[in-house]
JSON list of C-alpha atoms in Angstrom, two decimals:
[
{"chain": "A", "resi": 296, "resn": "VAL", "atom": "CA", "xyz": [2.53, 9.65, 3.15]},
{"chain": "A", "resi": 297, "resn": "VAL", "atom": "CA", "xyz": [1.63, 13.03, 4.57]},
{"chain": "A", "resi": 298, "resn": "ALA", "atom": "CA", "xyz": [0.08, 11.86, 7.83]},
{"chain": "A", "resi": 299, "resn": "ASP", "atom": "CA", "xyz": [0.35, 8.65, 9.85]},
{"chain": "A", "resi": 300, "resn": "THR", "atom": "CA", "xyz": [-1.12, 7.79, 13.24]},
{"chain": "A", "resi": 301, "resn": "SER", "atom": "CA", "xyz": [-0.26, 4.11, 12.86]},
{"chain": "A", "resi": 302, "resn": "GLY", "atom": "CA", "xyz": [3.52, 3.84, 12.73]},
{"chain": "A", "resi": 303, "resn": "ARG", "atom": "CA", "xyz": [3.15, 0.15, 11.88]},
{"chain": "A", "resi": 304, "resn": "HIS", "atom": "CA", "xyz": [3.85, -0.66, 8.28]},
{"chain": "A", "resi": 305, "resn": "ASP", "atom": "CA", "xyz": [5.79, -3.22, 6.29]},
{"chain": "A", "resi": 306, "resn": "THR", "atom": "CA", "xyz": [7.52, -2.66, 2.96]},
{"chain": "A", "resi": 307, "resn": "LEU", "atom": "CA", "xyz": [9.48, -5.93, 2.96]},
{"chain": "A", "resi": 308, "resn": "CYS", "atom": "CA", "xyz": [7.28, -9.01, 3.37]},
{"chain": "A", "resi": 309, "resn": "GLY", "atom": "CA", "xyz": [4.74, -8.46, 0.59]},
{"chain": "A", "resi": 310, "resn": "THR", "atom": "CA", "xyz": [1.30, -10.00, 0.80]},
{"chain": "A", "resi": 311, "resn": "SER", "atom": "CA", "xyz": [-0.14, -13.47, 1.25]},
{"chain": "A", "resi": 312, "resn": "THR", "atom": "CA", "xyz": [-0.03, -15.98, -1.60]},
{"chain": "A", "resi": 313, "resn": "LEU", "atom": "CA", "xyz": [-2.40, -18.63, -2.91]},
{"chain": "A", "resi": 314, "resn": "VAL", "atom": "CA", "xyz": [-0.04, -21.45, -1.94]},
{"chain": "A", "resi": 315, "resn": "ARG", "atom": "CA", "xyz": [0.53, -20.16, 1.60]},
{"chain": "A", "resi": 316, "resn": "ASN", "atom": "CA", "xyz": [-3.14, -19.44, 2.30]},
{"chain": "A", "resi": 317, "resn": "THR", "atom": "CA", "xyz": [-4.23, -22.78, 0.89]},
{"chain": "A", "resi": 318, "resn": "GLY", "atom": "CA", "xyz": [-1.72, -24.56, 3.13]},
{"chain": "A", "resi": 319, "resn": "ARG", "atom": "CA", "xyz": [-2.51, -22.45, 6.18]},
{"chain": "A", "resi": 320, "resn": "TYR", "atom": "CA", "xyz": [-6.28, -21.89, 5.91]},
{"chain": "A", "resi": 321, "resn": "GLY", "atom": "CA", "xyz": [-7.46, -24.48, 3.37]},
{"chain": "A", "resi": 322, "resn": "ASP", "atom": "CA", "xyz": [-8.09, -22.03, 0.51]},
{"chain": "A", "resi": 323, "resn": "GLY", "atom": "CA", "xyz": [-6.67, -18.81, -0.91]},
{"chain": "A", "resi": 324, "resn": "THR", "atom": "CA", "xyz": [-8.82, -18.12, -3.95]},
{"chain": "A", "resi": 325, "resn": "PRO", "atom": "CA", "xyz": [-10.46, -14.68, -4.20]},
{"chain": "A", "resi": 326, "resn": "GLN", "atom": "CA", "xyz": [-13.98, -15.97, -3.52]},
{"chain": "A", "resi": 327, "resn": "SER", "atom": "CA", "xyz": [-12.99, -18.05, -0.50]},
{"chain": "A", "resi": 328, "resn": "ALA", "atom": "CA", "xyz": [-13.29, -17.19, 3.19]},
{"chain": "A", "resi": 329, "resn": "SER", "atom": "CA", "xyz": [-9.48, -16.80, 3.27]},
{"chain": "A", "resi": 330, "resn": "PRO", "atom": "CA", "xyz": [-8.46, -15.01, 0.07]},
{"chain": "A", "resi": 331, "resn": "ALA", "atom": "CA", "xyz": [-4.77, -14.39, -0.56]},
{"chain": "A", "resi": 332, "resn": "GLY", "atom": "CA", "xyz": [-3.65, -10.81, -1.13]},
{"chain": "A", "resi": 333, "resn": "SER", "atom": "CA", "xyz": [-1.78, -11.74, -4.31]},
{"chain": "A", "resi": 334, "resn": "GLU", "atom": "CA", "xyz": [-4.93, -13.24, -5.81]},
{"chain": "A", "resi": 335, "resn": "LEU", "atom": "CA", "xyz": [-7.03, -10.20, -4.87]},
{"chain": "A", "resi": 336, "resn": "PHE", "atom": "CA", "xyz": [-4.41, -7.88, -6.39]},
{"chain": "A", "resi": 337, "resn": "LYS", "atom": "CA", "xyz": [-4.39, -9.88, -9.65]},
{"chain": "A", "resi": 338, "resn": "LEU", "atom": "CA", "xyz": [-8.20, -9.74, -9.79]},
{"chain": "A", "resi": 339, "resn": "ALA", "atom": "CA", "xyz": [-8.25, -5.98, -9.09]},
{"chain": "A", "resi": 340, "resn": "ALA", "atom": "CA", "xyz": [-5.53, -5.44, -11.71]},
{"chain": "A", "resi": 341, "resn": "ALA", "atom": "CA", "xyz": [-7.54, -7.37, -14.31]},
{"chain": "A", "resi": 342, "resn": "LYS", "atom": "CA", "xyz": [-10.59, -5.20, -13.58]},
{"chain": "A", "resi": 343, "resn": "ASN", "atom": "CA", "xyz": [-8.42, -2.19, -14.45]},
{"chain": "A", "resi": 344, "resn": "GLY", "atom": "CA", "xyz": [-7.00, -3.65, -17.68]},
{"chain": "A", "resi": 345, "resn": "LEU", "atom": "CA", "xyz": [-3.71, -4.67, -16.05]},
{"chain": "A", "resi": 346, "resn": "GLY", "atom": "CA", "xyz": [-1.97, -8.02, -15.83]},
{"chain": "A", "resi": 347, "resn": "PRO", "atom": "CA", "xyz": [0.10, -9.69, -13.12]},
{"chain": "A", "resi": 348, "resn": "ARG", "atom": "CA", "xyz": [3.31, -8.23, -14.60]},
{"chain": "A", "resi": 349, "resn": "ASP", "atom": "CA", "xyz": [1.90, -4.73, -14.03]},
{"chain": "A", "resi": 350, "resn": "LEU", "atom": "CA", "xyz": [1.72, -5.26, -10.26]},
{"chain": "A", "resi": 351, "resn": "PRO", "atom": "CA", "xyz": [4.47, -3.60, -8.23]},
{"chain": "A", "resi": 352, "resn": "PRO", "atom": "CA", "xyz": [5.55, -5.00, -4.87]},
{"chain": "A", "resi": 353, "resn": "SER", "atom": "CA", "xyz": [2.87, -4.45, -2.25]},
{"chain": "A", "resi": 354, "resn": "LEU", "atom": "CA", "xyz": [3.20, -2.72, 1.06]},
{"chain": "A", "resi": 355, "resn": "SER", "atom": "CA", "xyz": [1.25, -3.34, 4.23]},
{"chain": "A", "resi": 356, "resn": "PHE", "atom": "CA", "xyz": [-0.26, -0.49, 6.16]},
{"chain": "A", "resi": 357, "resn": "PHE", "atom": "CA", "xyz": [-1.28, -0.96, 9.80]},
{"chain": "A", "resi": 358, "resn": "GLN", "atom": "CA", "xyz": [0.70, -4.18, 10.26]},
{"chain": "A", "resi": 359, "resn": "GLY", "atom": "CA", "xyz": [4.26, -3.79, 11.50]},
{"chain": "A", "resi": 360, "resn": "VAL", "atom": "CA", "xyz": [7.42, -5.75, 10.85]},
{"chain": "A", "resi": 361, "resn": "GLU", "atom": "CA", "xyz": [10.85, -4.99, 12.24]},
{"chain": "A", "resi": 362, "resn": "ILE", "atom": "CA", "xyz": [14.07, -6.69, 11.28]},
{"chain": "A", "resi": 363, "resn": "ARG", "atom": "CA", "xyz": [15.92, -8.50, 14.08]},
{"chain": "A", "resi": 364, "resn": "ASP", "atom": "CA", "xyz": [19.71, -8.31, 14.49]},
{"chain": "A", "resi": 365, "resn": "ASP", "atom": "CA", "xyz": [20.03, -11.67, 12.73]},
{"chain": "A", "resi": 366, "resn": "GLY", "atom": "CA", "xyz": [18.15, -10.30, 9.68]},
{"chain": "A", "resi": 367, "resn": "SER", "atom": "CA", "xyz": [14.90, -12.19, 10.27]},
{"chain": "A", "resi": 368, "resn": "PRO", "atom": "CA", "xyz": [11.54, -10.39, 10.30]},
{"chain": "A", "resi": 369, "resn": "ASP", "atom": "CA", "xyz": [9.71, -9.82, 13.57]},
{"chain": "A", "resi": 370, "resn": "PHE", "atom": "CA", "xyz": [5.95, -9.26, 13.23]},
{"chain": "A", "resi": 371, "resn": "THR", "atom": "CA", "xyz": [5.11, -6.40, 15.62]},
{"chain": "A", "resi": 372, "resn": "GLY", "atom": "CA", "xyz": [1.35, -6.63, 15.17]},
{"chain": "A", "resi": 373, "resn": "SER", "atom": "CA", "xyz": [-1.51, -4.38, 14.27]},
{"chain": "A", "resi": 374, "resn": "ALA", "atom": "CA", "xyz": [-1.74, -0.65, 14.80]},
{"chain": "A", "resi": 375, "resn": "GLY", "atom": "CA", "xyz": [-5.20, -1.23, 16.24]},
{"chain": "A", "resi": 376, "resn": "PRO", "atom": "CA", "xyz": [-8.56, 0.45, 15.67]},
{"chain": "A", "resi": 377, "resn": "GLY", "atom": "CA", "xyz": [-8.65, 4.10, 14.67]},
{"chain": "A", "resi": 378, "resn": "ALA", "atom": "CA", "xyz": [-5.21, 4.27, 13.06]},
{"chain": "A", "resi": 379, "resn": "ALA", "atom": "CA", "xyz": [-5.03, 6.31, 9.87]},
{"chain": "A", "resi": 380, "resn": "VAL", "atom": "CA", "xyz": [-2.68, 7.03, 6.98]},
{"chain": "A", "resi": 381, "resn": "THR", "atom": "CA", "xyz": [-3.11, 9.91, 4.55]},
{"chain": "A", "resi": 382, "resn": "LEU", "atom": "CA", "xyz": [-1.54, 9.53, 1.12]},
{"chain": "A", "resi": 383, "resn": "ARG", "atom": "CA", "xyz": [-1.10, 12.31, -1.42]},
{"chain": "A", "resi": 384, "resn": "ALA", "atom": "CA", "xyz": [-0.72, 11.83, -5.17]},
{"chain": "A", "resi": 385, "resn": "GLU", "atom": "CA", "xyz": [0.01, 14.69, -7.57]},
{"chain": "A", "resi": 386, "resn": "GLN", "atom": "CA", "xyz": [-1.30, 12.76, -10.57]},
{"chain": "A", "resi": 387, "resn": "ASP", "atom": "CA", "xyz": [-4.01, 10.21, -11.28]},
{"chain": "A", "resi": 388, "resn": "VAL", "atom": "CA", "xyz": [-3.21, 6.84, -9.75]},
{"chain": "A", "resi": 389, "resn": "THR", "atom": "CA", "xyz": [-4.79, 3.44, -9.58]},
{"chain": "A", "resi": 390, "resn": "VAL", "atom": "CA", "xyz": [-4.76, 2.07, -6.04]},
{"chain": "A", "resi": 391, "resn": "LEU", "atom": "CA", "xyz": [-5.38, -1.63, -5.50]},
{"chain": "A", "resi": 392, "resn": "ILE", "atom": "CA", "xyz": [-6.34, -2.67, -1.97]},
{"chain": "A", "resi": 393, "resn": "ALA", "atom": "CA", "xyz": [-6.43, -6.15, -0.48]},
{"chain": "A", "resi": 394, "resn": "ASN", "atom": "CA", "xyz": [-7.56, -6.19, 3.15]},
{"chain": "A", "resi": 395, "resn": "VAL", "atom": "CA", "xyz": [-6.05, -9.51, 4.24]},
{"chain": "A", "resi": 396, "resn": "PRO", "atom": "CA", "xyz": [-3.99, -10.80, 7.18]},
{"chain": "A", "resi": 397, "resn": "HIS", "atom": "CA", "xyz": [-0.28, -10.05, 7.06]},
{"chain": "A", "resi": 398, "resn": "PRO", "atom": "CA", "xyz": [1.71, -13.11, 5.92]},
{"chain": "A", "resi": 399, "resn": "ALA", "atom": "CA", "xyz": [3.74, -13.02, 9.15]},
{"chain": "A", "resi": 400, "resn": "ASP", "atom": "CA", "xyz": [0.69, -12.75, 11.43]},
{"chain": "A", "resi": 401, "resn": "PRO", "atom": "CA", "xyz": [1.06, -15.68, 13.84]},
{"chain": "A", "resi": 402, "resn": "ARG", "atom": "CA", "xyz": [-2.63, -16.03, 14.67]},
{"chain": "A", "resi": 403, "resn": "PRO", "atom": "CA", "xyz": [-3.93, -19.42, 13.49]},
{"chain": "A", "resi": 404, "resn": "ALA", "atom": "CA", "xyz": [-7.28, -18.05, 12.31]},
{"chain": "A", "resi": 405, "resn": "TYR", "atom": "CA", "xyz": [-7.71, -15.93, 9.17]},
{"chain": "A", "resi": 406, "resn": "THR", "atom": "CA", "xyz": [-8.10, -12.53, 10.82]},
{"chain": "A", "resi": 407, "resn": "SER", "atom": "CA", "xyz": [-8.95, -9.39, 8.85]},
{"chain": "A", "resi": 408, "resn": "THR", "atom": "CA", "xyz": [-10.57, -6.34, 10.43]},
{"chain": "A", "resi": 409, "resn": "PRO", "atom": "CA", "xyz": [-12.67, -3.61, 8.79]},
{"chain": "A", "resi": 410, "resn": "LEU", "atom": "CA", "xyz": [-10.94, -0.96, 6.70]},
{"chain": "A", "resi": 411, "resn": "GLU", "atom": "CA", "xyz": [-12.37, 2.42, 5.75]},
{"chain": "A", "resi": 412, "resn": "VAL", "atom": "CA", "xyz": [-10.99, 4.06, 2.62]},
{"chain": "A", "resi": 413, "resn": "LEU", "atom": "CA", "xyz": [-11.77, 7.67, 1.71]},
{"chain": "A", "resi": 414, "resn": "ALA", "atom": "CA", "xyz": [-10.59, 9.49, -1.42]},
{"chain": "A", "resi": 415, "resn": "TRP", "atom": "CA", "xyz": [-11.03, 13.08, -2.52]},
{"chain": "A", "resi": 416, "resn": "ARG", "atom": "CA", "xyz": [-9.58, 15.61, -4.92]},
{"chain": "A", "resi": 417, "resn": "ALA", "atom": "CA", "xyz": [-7.69, 18.50, -3.42]},
{"chain": "A", "resi": 418, "resn": "ARG", "atom": "CA", "xyz": [-6.16, 21.48, -5.14]},
{"chain": "A", "resi": 419, "resn": "ALA", "atom": "CA", "xyz": [-3.03, 20.70, -7.10]},
{"chain": "A", "resi": 420, "resn": "THR", "atom": "CA", "xyz": [0.23, 22.13, -5.84]},
{"chain": "A", "resi": 421, "resn": "ALA", "atom": "CA", "xyz": [2.42, 24.39, -7.93]},
{"chain": "A", "resi": 422, "resn": "ALA", "atom": "CA", "xyz": [5.82, 26.01, -7.72]},
{"chain": "A", "resi": 423, "resn": "GLY", "atom": "CA", "xyz": [5.92, 28.28, -4.68]},
{"chain": "A", "resi": 424, "resn": "ASP", "atom": "CA", "xyz": [3.71, 25.97, -2.60]},
{"chain": "A", "resi": 425, "resn": "PRO", "atom": "CA", "xyz": [5.35, 25.27, 0.78]},
{"chain": "A", "resi": 426, "resn": "LEU", "atom": "CA", "xyz": [5.14, 21.53, 0.06]},
{"chain": "A", "resi": 427, "resn": "TRP", "atom": "CA", "xyz": [7.48, 22.00, -2.91]},
{"chain": "A", "resi": 428, "resn": "GLU", "atom": "CA", "xyz": [10.14, 23.49, -0.69]},
{"chain": "A", "resi": 429, "resn": "ALA", "atom": "CA", "xyz": [9.81, 21.24, 2.38]},
{"chain": "A", "resi": 430, "resn": "THR", "atom": "CA", "xyz": [12.74, 18.98, 1.42]},
{"chain": "A", "resi": 431, "resn": "PRO", "atom": "CA", "xyz": [15.16, 18.73, -1.51]},
{"chain": "A", "resi": 432, "resn": "GLU", "atom": "CA", "xyz": [13.79, 15.25, -2.31]},
{"chain": "A", "resi": 433, "resn": "GLY", "atom": "CA", "xyz": [10.22, 16.54, -2.25]},
{"chain": "A", "resi": 434, "resn": "ARG", "atom": "CA", "xyz": [11.08, 19.46, -4.51]},
{"chain": "A", "resi": 435, "resn": "ARG", "atom": "CA", "xyz": [12.73, 17.10, -7.01]},
{"chain": "A", "resi": 436, "resn": "ALA", "atom": "CA", "xyz": [9.67, 14.80, -6.92]},
{"chain": "A", "resi": 437, "resn": "PHE", "atom": "CA", "xyz": [7.26, 17.71, -7.51]},
{"chain": "A", "resi": 438, "resn": "LEU", "atom": "CA", "xyz": [9.41, 19.01, -10.39]},
{"chain": "A", "resi": 439, "resn": "ASN", "atom": "CA", "xyz": [9.64, 15.54, -11.97]},
{"chain": "A", "resi": 440, "resn": "THR", "atom": "CA", "xyz": [5.88, 15.06, -11.68]},
{"chain": "A", "resi": 441, "resn": "ALA", "atom": "CA", "xyz": [5.13, 18.51, -13.13]},
{"chain": "A", "resi": 442, "resn": "GLU", "atom": "CA", "xyz": [7.47, 17.82, -16.06]},
{"chain": "A", "resi": 443, "resn": "PHE", "atom": "CA", "xyz": [5.93, 14.37, -16.65]},
{"chain": "A", "resi": 444, "resn": "LEU", "atom": "CA", "xyz": [2.39, 15.79, -16.69]},
{"chain": "A", "resi": 445, "resn": "ALA", "atom": "CA", "xyz": [3.37, 18.75, -18.89]},
{"chain": "A", "resi": 446, "resn": "THR", "atom": "CA", "xyz": [5.08, 16.56, -21.52]},
{"chain": "A", "resi": 447, "resn": "ARG", "atom": "CA", "xyz": [1.90, 14.52, -21.81]},
{"chain": "A", "resi": 448, "resn": "GLY", "atom": "CA", "xyz": [-0.38, 17.55, -21.98]},
{"chain": "A", "resi": 449, "resn": "LEU", "atom": "CA", "xyz": [-2.00, 16.69, -18.65]},
{"chain": "A", "resi": 450, "resn": "ALA", "atom": "CA", "xyz": [-1.05, 19.87, -16.77]}
]
């Protein structure tokens, strides 16, 4: 994440499931009016030659969750219209997107708002780039990625 005007994200709760959406909205299959995020991810994975075991945990952008003192999640709501997140990847990636309500969203109706996704290629970074030296963790990540790509003949 190199830019974020939202500040509302969740890396803990995951996405909605078929069972939960069926119980809450009457259906959770991908073609329904209330598709579950897990089902959409499995469908998107299959379209890319991947199976359910290939799916990592999901994260939710634009929907916030904080953890209360007692350890329970507290849904803090949507970032609202116009919020943006910019992601940077130094190698080819497959991004699967499911624009669905957050599983902790208390609204009784299935509520999903429009999402605009833009992707573009930028110049690759290299040693000496200010991004490589911004933090020790970042430098290590850039070096690991460069080594990974070089050993596979991709860089």
